[in-house]
């Protein structure tokens, strides 16, 4: 079996959080025992509500933060400590795309210069060739030479994000971690950027960890999908299978809110209760206060993420013990 490009093995990350102004400090489990794999040339979509731990997982995957427990393996080897020389060397093969391209770009430099910068920093190519290399990158993401001469504030949001992607590709990375990269864009521009990611994946043989709260976006880019709730993966599997027949009640609710074009829409599942608060994790299955299928057992016993007969993994007592009940509801 080939070694996956990226493997998170039982990774956890906690942060201290003070409850109220004078309250005591508690440890919040932002990421709690997460195991994920990104294969070469494939996209793993990571979806969940705000506060579910997706962005922390992305930072752990890149080694921007070290986990409190568990391992992050890149091509089978543990990531070096953050900011070590070995880690900085490896970082050129792993790039991050954030939601806000303006924050990721230098407002004082034209796009072309910023795209050339990684070539200068890493000594890639001959100095006399680097402008042409930068221009070729800009063209590969759909930007023209005249747009390369502009400053970030002179471009639209979509063009800025294209410029960020071009610069990220300069070091020929193997992995892109994209954290809500299209969330700030208009829907029509979102579609163009999503197509760009799909095209670039083929052209540059990229692996993507694509993070979004929006299942419609995740559906368009992902080969596999992992659903996160309150710091844990609750369902993970091949995108087609998981999105057409979700097994976990939380995934079912997400899918019902984002019906697939051309598919018979099912009644929307409206989740009761408050959105998740990582500082007040419910007992047992953390989803039980909002789950329409909850049983008495769910309040006391936390379900493990276990394989189902069709190969996906789900963390739900009912999905494993009474799957017909959930199929009828989903
Ligand atoms: Fe719902 Fe129980 Fe399954 Fe949790 S374990 S998702 S509460 S049915």
Short mmCIF file of N, CA and C in Angstrom, two decimals, residues 52-206:
data_model
loop_
_atom_site.label_atom_id
_atom_site.label_comp_id
_atom_site.label_asym_id
_atom_site.label_seq_id
_atom_site.Cartn_x
_atom_site.Cartn_y
_atom_site.Cartn_z
N UNK A 52 -16.04 24.21 14.76
CA UNK A 52 -15.96 22.75 14.82
C UNK A 52 -14.52 22.24 14.89
N UNK A 53 -13.55 23.13 14.63
CA UNK A 53 -12.14 22.72 14.72
C UNK A 53 -11.48 22.53 13.36
N UNK A 54 -12.16 22.93 12.28
CA UNK A 54 -11.61 22.71 10.94
C UNK A 54 -10.30 23.48 10.72
N UNK A 55 -10.33 24.77 11.06
CA UNK A 55 -9.13 25.59 10.80
C UNK A 55 -7.96 25.14 11.66
N UNK A 56 -8.23 24.78 12.91
CA UNK A 56 -7.15 24.26 13.75
C UNK A 56 -6.57 23.00 13.14
N UNK A 57 -7.43 22.14 12.61
CA UNK A 57 -6.95 20.93 11.96
C UNK A 57 -6.04 21.29 10.79
N UNK A 58 -6.42 22.32 10.01
CA UNK A 58 -5.59 22.75 8.89
C UNK A 58 -4.22 23.23 9.35
N UNK A 59 -4.20 24.00 10.44
CA UNK A 59 -2.91 24.50 10.94
C UNK A 59 -2.05 23.35 11.47
N UNK A 60 -2.69 22.38 12.11
CA UNK A 60 -1.95 21.22 12.60
C UNK A 60 -1.37 20.42 11.42
N UNK A 61 -2.15 20.34 10.34
CA UNK A 61 -1.71 19.56 9.17
C UNK A 61 -0.46 20.16 8.55
N UNK A 62 -0.33 21.49 8.63
CA UNK A 62 0.84 22.16 8.06
C UNK A 62 1.98 22.31 9.06
N UNK A 63 1.73 21.94 10.29
CA UNK A 63 2.77 22.11 11.31
C UNK A 63 2.88 23.54 11.79
N UNK A 64 1.89 24.38 11.49
CA UNK A 64 1.92 25.75 12.03
C UNK A 64 1.72 25.74 13.53
N UNK A 65 1.07 24.69 14.02
CA UNK A 65 0.97 24.44 15.46
C UNK A 65 1.32 22.98 15.69
N UNK A 66 1.86 22.70 16.85
CA UNK A 66 2.15 21.30 17.19
C UNK A 66 0.96 20.72 17.95
N UNK A 67 0.61 19.47 17.69
CA UNK A 67 -0.49 18.86 18.45
C UNK A 67 -0.08 18.57 19.89
N UNK A 68 -1.06 18.55 20.80
CA UNK A 68 -0.80 18.13 22.18
C UNK A 68 -0.63 16.61 22.25
N UNK A 69 -1.32 15.93 21.35
CA UNK A 69 -1.21 14.48 21.29
C UNK A 69 -1.40 14.04 19.85
N UNK A 70 -0.88 12.86 19.51
CA UNK A 70 -1.01 12.34 18.17
C UNK A 70 0.13 12.79 17.26
N UNK A 71 0.07 12.35 16.01
CA UNK A 71 1.16 12.61 15.06
C UNK A 71 0.61 13.15 13.76
N UNK A 72 1.41 14.04 13.16
CA UNK A 72 1.14 14.48 11.78
C UNK A 72 2.29 13.96 10.94
N UNK A 73 1.96 13.12 9.95
CA UNK A 73 2.99 12.50 9.12
C UNK A 73 2.89 13.04 7.70
N UNK A 74 4.02 13.48 7.15
CA UNK A 74 4.08 13.93 5.77
C UNK A 74 4.94 12.93 5.02
N UNK A 75 4.36 12.25 4.05
CA UNK A 75 5.03 11.15 3.33
C UNK A 75 5.59 10.13 4.31
N UNK A 76 4.84 9.87 5.35
CA UNK A 76 5.18 8.82 6.29
C UNK A 76 6.12 9.23 7.40
N UNK A 77 6.66 10.47 7.35
CA UNK A 77 7.61 10.91 8.39
C UNK A 77 6.97 12.01 9.23
N UNK A 78 7.22 12.01 10.56
CA UNK A 78 6.63 13.05 11.42
C UNK A 78 7.09 14.44 11.01
N UNK A 79 6.17 15.42 11.08
CA UNK A 79 6.55 16.81 10.78
C UNK A 79 7.57 17.29 11.80
N UNK A 80 8.59 18.01 11.35
CA UNK A 80 9.54 18.60 12.31
C UNK A 80 8.84 19.65 13.17
N UNK A 81 9.44 20.03 14.31
CA UNK A 81 8.82 21.04 15.19
C UNK A 81 8.60 22.35 14.43
N UNK A 82 7.49 23.08 14.73
CA UNK A 82 7.22 24.35 14.07
C UNK A 82 8.43 25.28 14.18
N UNK A 83 8.74 25.95 13.07
CA UNK A 83 9.80 26.97 13.01
C UNK A 83 11.22 26.40 13.05
N UNK A 84 11.37 25.08 13.09
CA UNK A 84 12.72 24.52 13.00
C UNK A 84 13.19 24.66 11.54
N UNK A 85 14.51 24.51 11.33
CA UNK A 85 15.04 24.64 9.98
C UNK A 85 14.45 23.57 9.05
N UNK A 86 14.31 22.33 9.58
CA UNK A 86 13.76 21.23 8.76
C UNK A 86 12.33 21.54 8.37
N UNK A 87 11.57 22.13 9.32
CA UNK A 87 10.17 22.46 9.03
C UNK A 87 10.09 23.54 7.94
N UNK A 88 10.95 24.56 8.04
CA UNK A 88 10.91 25.63 7.02
C UNK A 88 11.25 25.07 5.65
N UNK A 89 12.16 24.11 5.62
CA UNK A 89 12.52 23.51 4.33
C UNK A 89 11.32 22.74 3.76
N UNK A 90 10.64 22.03 4.62
CA UNK A 90 9.49 21.24 4.18
C UNK A 90 8.31 22.12 3.78
N UNK A 91 8.22 23.29 4.39
CA UNK A 91 7.05 24.17 4.17
C UNK A 91 6.89 24.59 2.71
N UNK A 92 8.00 24.62 1.96
CA UNK A 92 7.85 25.00 0.55
C UNK A 92 7.03 23.95 -0.20
N UNK A 93 6.91 22.77 0.35
CA UNK A 93 6.12 21.71 -0.31
C UNK A 93 4.69 21.68 0.19
N UNK A 94 4.39 22.52 1.18
CA UNK A 94 3.03 22.57 1.75
C UNK A 94 2.63 24.03 1.87
N UNK A 95 1.60 24.45 1.20
CA UNK A 95 1.22 25.85 1.22
C UNK A 95 -0.20 26.01 1.73
N UNK A 96 -0.47 27.20 2.26
CA UNK A 96 -1.80 27.49 2.83
C UNK A 96 -2.46 28.59 2.01
N UNK A 97 -3.73 28.44 1.72
CA UNK A 97 -4.52 29.49 1.08
C UNK A 97 -5.60 29.89 2.09
N UNK A 98 -5.61 31.17 2.47
CA UNK A 98 -6.58 31.63 3.47
C UNK A 98 -7.79 32.27 2.81
N UNK A 99 -8.77 32.58 3.65
CA UNK A 99 -10.02 33.18 3.16
C UNK A 99 -9.79 34.59 2.62
N UNK A 100 -8.90 35.36 3.28
CA UNK A 100 -8.74 36.77 2.95
C UNK A 100 -7.46 36.99 2.14
N UNK A 101 -7.57 37.12 0.81
CA UNK A 101 -6.36 37.27 0.01
C UNK A 101 -5.65 38.60 0.26
N UNK A 102 -6.43 39.63 0.63
CA UNK A 102 -5.79 40.93 0.87
C UNK A 102 -4.83 40.83 2.07
N UNK A 103 -5.24 40.05 3.07
CA UNK A 103 -4.38 39.86 4.24
C UNK A 103 -3.14 39.04 3.92
N UNK A 104 -3.23 38.22 2.86
CA UNK A 104 -2.10 37.34 2.52
C UNK A 104 -1.11 38.01 1.58
N UNK A 105 -1.54 39.12 0.97
CA UNK A 105 -0.66 39.81 0.00
C UNK A 105 -0.05 41.05 0.64
N UNK A 106 1.08 41.48 0.08
CA UNK A 106 1.72 42.72 0.52
C UNK A 106 1.13 43.87 -0.28
N UNK A 107 0.43 44.78 0.42
CA UNK A 107 -0.26 45.87 -0.30
C UNK A 107 0.69 46.83 -1.00
N UNK A 108 1.97 46.80 -0.60
CA UNK A 108 2.91 47.80 -1.16
C UNK A 108 3.63 47.29 -2.40
N UNK A 109 3.39 46.04 -2.77
CA UNK A 109 4.13 45.48 -3.91
C UNK A 109 3.18 45.06 -5.03
N UNK A 110 3.56 45.32 -6.28
CA UNK A 110 2.75 44.81 -7.40
C UNK A 110 2.71 43.28 -7.35
N UNK A 111 1.64 42.73 -7.90
CA UNK A 111 1.41 41.28 -7.86
C UNK A 111 2.59 40.52 -8.47
N UNK A 112 3.10 41.03 -9.58
CA UNK A 112 4.19 40.35 -10.29
C UNK A 112 5.40 40.16 -9.37
N UNK A 113 5.75 41.22 -8.64
CA UNK A 113 6.92 41.13 -7.74
C UNK A 113 6.68 40.11 -6.64
N UNK A 114 5.43 40.08 -6.14
CA UNK A 114 5.13 39.14 -5.06
C UNK A 114 5.15 37.70 -5.56
N UNK A 115 4.80 37.53 -6.83
CA UNK A 115 4.79 36.17 -7.39
C UNK A 115 6.23 35.71 -7.65
N UNK A 116 7.10 36.67 -7.94
CA UNK A 116 8.51 36.34 -8.19
C UNK A 116 9.25 36.05 -6.88
N UNK A 117 8.77 36.62 -5.79
CA UNK A 117 9.48 36.56 -4.51
C UNK A 117 9.90 35.14 -4.09
N UNK A 118 9.00 34.14 -4.14
CA UNK A 118 9.41 32.79 -3.72
C UNK A 118 10.57 32.25 -4.55
N UNK A 119 10.63 32.61 -5.83
CA UNK A 119 11.76 32.15 -6.66
C UNK A 119 13.07 32.74 -6.13
N UNK A 120 13.02 34.04 -5.74
CA UNK A 120 14.22 34.68 -5.20
C UNK A 120 14.60 34.08 -3.85
N UNK A 121 13.59 33.91 -2.98
CA UNK A 121 13.86 33.42 -1.61
C UNK A 121 14.45 32.01 -1.65
N UNK A 122 13.90 31.16 -2.51
CA UNK A 122 14.33 29.75 -2.54
C UNK A 122 15.39 29.50 -3.62
N UNK A 123 15.81 30.56 -4.31
CA UNK A 123 16.85 30.40 -5.34
C UNK A 123 16.43 29.50 -6.48
N UNK A 124 15.18 29.64 -6.91
CA UNK A 124 14.66 28.75 -7.96
C UNK A 124 14.87 29.39 -9.33
N UNK A 125 15.43 28.67 -10.27
CA UNK A 125 15.65 29.18 -11.62
C UNK A 125 16.76 30.23 -11.64
N UNK A 126 17.10 30.65 -12.86
CA UNK A 126 18.10 31.71 -13.02
C UNK A 126 17.43 33.06 -12.77
N UNK A 127 18.13 34.00 -12.10
CA UNK A 127 17.52 35.31 -11.83
C UNK A 127 16.94 35.97 -13.08
N UNK A 128 17.62 35.84 -14.20
CA UNK A 128 17.13 36.51 -15.42
C UNK A 128 15.82 35.88 -15.93
N UNK A 129 15.53 34.65 -15.50
CA UNK A 129 14.32 33.96 -15.99
C UNK A 129 13.13 34.14 -15.05
N UNK A 130 13.37 34.72 -13.88
CA UNK A 130 12.32 34.65 -12.85
C UNK A 130 11.09 35.50 -13.16
N UNK A 131 11.26 36.60 -13.87
CA UNK A 131 10.07 37.38 -14.25
C UNK A 131 9.19 36.55 -15.19
N UNK A 132 9.83 35.88 -16.12
CA UNK A 132 9.05 35.05 -17.06
C UNK A 132 8.38 33.90 -16.32
N UNK A 133 9.09 33.33 -15.32
CA UNK A 133 8.49 32.23 -14.53
C UNK A 133 7.27 32.73 -13.75
N UNK A 134 7.41 33.95 -13.19
CA UNK A 134 6.28 34.52 -12.43
C UNK A 134 5.10 34.80 -13.34
N UNK A 135 5.39 35.32 -14.53
CA UNK A 135 4.31 35.60 -15.47
C UNK A 135 3.59 34.31 -15.89
N UNK A 136 4.38 33.27 -16.12
CA UNK A 136 3.77 31.99 -16.51
C UNK A 136 2.84 31.48 -15.40
N UNK A 137 3.25 31.69 -14.14
CA UNK A 137 2.38 31.26 -13.03
C UNK A 137 1.09 32.07 -13.00
N UNK A 138 1.23 33.39 -13.18
CA UNK A 138 0.03 34.24 -13.17
C UNK A 138 -0.91 33.82 -14.28
N UNK A 139 -0.34 33.50 -15.45
CA UNK A 139 -1.19 33.08 -16.57
C UNK A 139 -1.85 31.74 -16.28
N UNK A 140 -1.15 30.88 -15.56
CA UNK A 140 -1.74 29.56 -15.25
C UNK A 140 -2.94 29.67 -14.32
N UNK A 141 -3.04 30.80 -13.57
CA UNK A 141 -4.22 30.98 -12.71
C UNK A 141 -5.22 31.97 -13.35
N UNK A 142 -4.99 32.32 -14.62
CA UNK A 142 -5.95 33.14 -15.34
C UNK A 142 -5.76 34.64 -15.18
N UNK A 143 -4.55 35.08 -14.80
CA UNK A 143 -4.28 36.53 -14.71
C UNK A 143 -3.40 36.96 -15.88
N UNK A 144 -3.61 38.20 -16.32
CA UNK A 144 -2.84 38.72 -17.45
C UNK A 144 -1.62 39.51 -16.94
N UNK A 145 -0.71 39.81 -17.89
CA UNK A 145 0.51 40.54 -17.52
C UNK A 145 0.17 41.91 -16.95
N UNK A 146 -0.82 42.60 -17.55
CA UNK A 146 -1.16 43.94 -17.04
C UNK A 146 -1.74 43.86 -15.62
N UNK A 147 -2.43 42.78 -15.30
CA UNK A 147 -2.94 42.61 -13.93
C UNK A 147 -1.79 42.32 -12.97
N UNK A 148 -0.75 41.68 -13.47
CA UNK A 148 0.43 41.42 -12.65
C UNK A 148 1.15 42.70 -12.26
N UNK A 149 0.97 43.74 -13.05
CA UNK A 149 1.65 45.01 -12.72
C UNK A 149 0.86 45.83 -11.70
N UNK A 150 -0.33 45.39 -11.36
CA UNK A 150 -1.17 46.15 -10.41
C UNK A 150 -0.85 45.77 -8.96
N UNK A 151 -1.35 46.66 -8.07
CA UNK A 151 -1.23 46.42 -6.62
C UNK A 151 -2.48 45.63 -6.17
N UNK A 152 -2.38 44.94 -5.04
CA UNK A 152 -3.52 44.12 -4.61
C UNK A 152 -4.85 44.87 -4.57
N UNK A 153 -4.85 46.13 -4.08
CA UNK A 153 -6.12 46.84 -3.95
C UNK A 153 -6.71 47.23 -5.31
N UNK A 154 -5.93 47.07 -6.39
CA UNK A 154 -6.44 47.40 -7.73
C UNK A 154 -7.09 46.19 -8.41
N UNK A 155 -7.09 45.06 -7.72
CA UNK A 155 -7.70 43.85 -8.28
C UNK A 155 -9.00 43.52 -7.54
N UNK A 156 -9.85 42.73 -8.19
CA UNK A 156 -11.07 42.26 -7.51
C UNK A 156 -10.70 41.16 -6.51
N UNK A 157 -11.65 40.78 -5.66
CA UNK A 157 -11.40 39.73 -4.67
C UNK A 157 -10.99 38.42 -5.33
N UNK A 158 -11.68 38.05 -6.41
CA UNK A 158 -11.36 36.81 -7.11
C UNK A 158 -9.97 36.85 -7.73
N UNK A 159 -9.62 38.00 -8.32
CA UNK A 159 -8.28 38.14 -8.92
C UNK A 159 -7.19 38.08 -7.86
N UNK A 160 -7.48 38.69 -6.71
CA UNK A 160 -6.49 38.64 -5.61
C UNK A 160 -6.27 37.20 -5.15
N UNK A 161 -7.38 36.46 -5.05
CA UNK A 161 -7.21 35.06 -4.60
C UNK A 161 -6.44 34.26 -5.65
N UNK A 162 -6.65 34.56 -6.93
CA UNK A 162 -5.85 33.90 -7.97
C UNK A 162 -4.36 34.22 -7.80
N UNK A 163 -4.09 35.48 -7.45
CA UNK A 163 -2.68 35.87 -7.25
C UNK A 163 -2.07 35.11 -6.07
N UNK A 164 -2.85 34.94 -5.01
CA UNK A 164 -2.37 34.18 -3.85
C UNK A 164 -2.05 32.74 -4.25
N UNK A 165 -2.95 32.16 -5.06
CA UNK A 165 -2.74 30.77 -5.50
C UNK A 165 -1.48 30.69 -6.36
N UNK A 166 -1.29 31.67 -7.25
CA UNK A 166 -0.10 31.66 -8.12
C UNK A 166 1.17 31.67 -7.27
N UNK A 167 1.20 32.53 -6.27
CA UNK A 167 2.40 32.62 -5.43
C UNK A 167 2.61 31.31 -4.65
N UNK A 168 1.50 30.70 -4.20
CA UNK A 168 1.62 29.44 -3.46
C UNK A 168 2.20 28.33 -4.34
N UNK A 169 1.96 28.42 -5.67
CA UNK A 169 2.41 27.36 -6.56
C UNK A 169 3.88 27.51 -6.96
N UNK A 170 4.48 28.66 -6.63
CA UNK A 170 5.84 28.95 -7.11
C UNK A 170 6.85 27.89 -6.67
N UNK A 171 6.67 27.34 -5.48
CA UNK A 171 7.65 26.36 -4.98
C UNK A 171 7.28 24.93 -5.34
N UNK A 172 6.31 24.80 -6.26
CA UNK A 172 5.85 23.46 -6.69
C UNK A 172 5.46 22.59 -5.48
N UNK A 173 4.49 23.06 -4.71
CA UNK A 173 4.12 22.28 -3.52
C UNK A 173 3.42 20.97 -3.89
N UNK A 174 3.46 20.03 -2.96
CA UNK A 174 2.69 18.78 -3.12
C UNK A 174 1.30 18.94 -2.53
N UNK A 175 1.22 19.80 -1.50
CA UNK A 175 -0.03 19.90 -0.73
C UNK A 175 -0.47 21.36 -0.60
N UNK A 176 -1.75 21.61 -0.85
CA UNK A 176 -2.35 22.91 -0.53
C UNK A 176 -3.39 22.68 0.56
N UNK A 177 -3.27 23.45 1.63
CA UNK A 177 -4.35 23.48 2.62
C UNK A 177 -5.13 24.76 2.38
N UNK A 178 -6.37 24.62 1.97
CA UNK A 178 -7.19 25.77 1.58
C UNK A 178 -8.26 25.97 2.66
N UNK A 179 -8.17 27.07 3.40
CA UNK A 179 -9.08 27.31 4.51
C UNK A 179 -10.13 28.35 4.10
N UNK A 180 -11.29 27.90 3.75
CA UNK A 180 -12.40 28.76 3.29
C UNK A 180 -11.93 29.70 2.16
N UNK A 181 -11.28 29.17 1.12
CA UNK A 181 -10.65 30.05 0.14
C UNK A 181 -11.63 30.80 -0.75
N UNK A 182 -12.91 30.38 -0.79
CA UNK A 182 -13.85 31.09 -1.67
C UNK A 182 -15.00 31.71 -0.88
N UNK A 183 -14.96 31.62 0.44
CA UNK A 183 -16.11 32.05 1.26
C UNK A 183 -16.39 33.54 1.15
N UNK A 184 -15.35 34.35 0.88
CA UNK A 184 -15.55 35.80 0.85
C UNK A 184 -15.94 36.29 -0.54
N UNK A 185 -16.13 35.37 -1.49
CA UNK A 185 -16.37 35.78 -2.88
C UNK A 185 -17.83 35.61 -3.27
N UNK A 186 -18.26 36.37 -4.29
CA UNK A 186 -19.61 36.20 -4.83
C UNK A 186 -19.75 34.78 -5.38
N UNK A 187 -21.00 34.31 -5.43
CA UNK A 187 -21.23 32.91 -5.83
C UNK A 187 -20.67 32.63 -7.23
N UNK A 188 -20.85 33.58 -8.19
CA UNK A 188 -20.37 33.32 -9.56
C UNK A 188 -18.84 33.25 -9.59
N UNK A 189 -18.19 34.08 -8.78
CA UNK A 189 -16.72 34.06 -8.72
C UNK A 189 -16.25 32.80 -7.99
N UNK A 190 -17.03 32.39 -6.99
CA UNK A 190 -16.70 31.14 -6.28
C UNK A 190 -16.57 29.99 -7.26
N UNK A 191 -17.55 29.90 -8.18
CA UNK A 191 -17.56 28.79 -9.14
C UNK A 191 -16.30 28.82 -10.00
N UNK A 192 -15.87 30.02 -10.41
CA UNK A 192 -14.65 30.12 -11.24
C UNK A 192 -13.42 29.67 -10.46
N UNK A 193 -13.34 30.09 -9.19
CA UNK A 193 -12.18 29.70 -8.37
C UNK A 193 -12.18 28.19 -8.12
N UNK A 194 -13.36 27.63 -7.88
CA UNK A 194 -13.44 26.18 -7.64
C UNK A 194 -12.95 25.43 -8.88
N UNK A 195 -13.40 25.88 -10.07
CA UNK A 195 -12.92 25.25 -11.31
C UNK A 195 -11.40 25.38 -11.44
N UNK A 196 -10.89 26.53 -11.01
CA UNK A 196 -9.44 26.75 -11.08
C UNK A 196 -8.71 25.72 -10.19
N UNK A 197 -9.20 25.53 -8.97
CA UNK A 197 -8.56 24.56 -8.08
C UNK A 197 -8.56 23.16 -8.70
N UNK A 198 -9.70 22.81 -9.32
CA UNK A 198 -9.80 21.47 -9.92
C UNK A 198 -8.80 21.35 -11.09
N UNK A 199 -8.71 22.40 -11.93
CA UNK A 199 -7.77 22.37 -13.07
C UNK A 199 -6.32 22.30 -12.59
N UNK A 200 -6.01 23.14 -11.59
CA UNK A 200 -4.62 23.19 -11.11
C UNK A 200 -4.21 21.87 -10.47
N UNK A 201 -5.17 21.21 -9.83
CA UNK A 201 -4.86 19.93 -9.21
C UNK A 201 -4.31 18.95 -10.25
N UNK A 202 -4.98 18.93 -11.43
CA UNK A 202 -4.51 18.03 -12.50
C UNK A 202 -3.17 18.52 -13.06
N UNK A 203 -3.09 19.83 -13.30
CA UNK A 203 -1.89 20.37 -13.95
C UNK A 203 -0.64 20.22 -13.08
N UNK A 204 -0.80 20.45 -11.77
CA UNK A 204 0.37 20.45 -10.87
C UNK A 204 0.42 19.20 -9.98
N UNK A 205 -0.48 18.24 -10.22
CA UNK A 205 -0.51 17.01 -9.42
C UNK A 205 -0.57 17.32 -7.92
N UNK A 206 -1.52 18.18 -7.56
CA UNK A 206 -1.63 18.66 -6.19
C UNK A 206 -2.53 17.76 -5.34
#
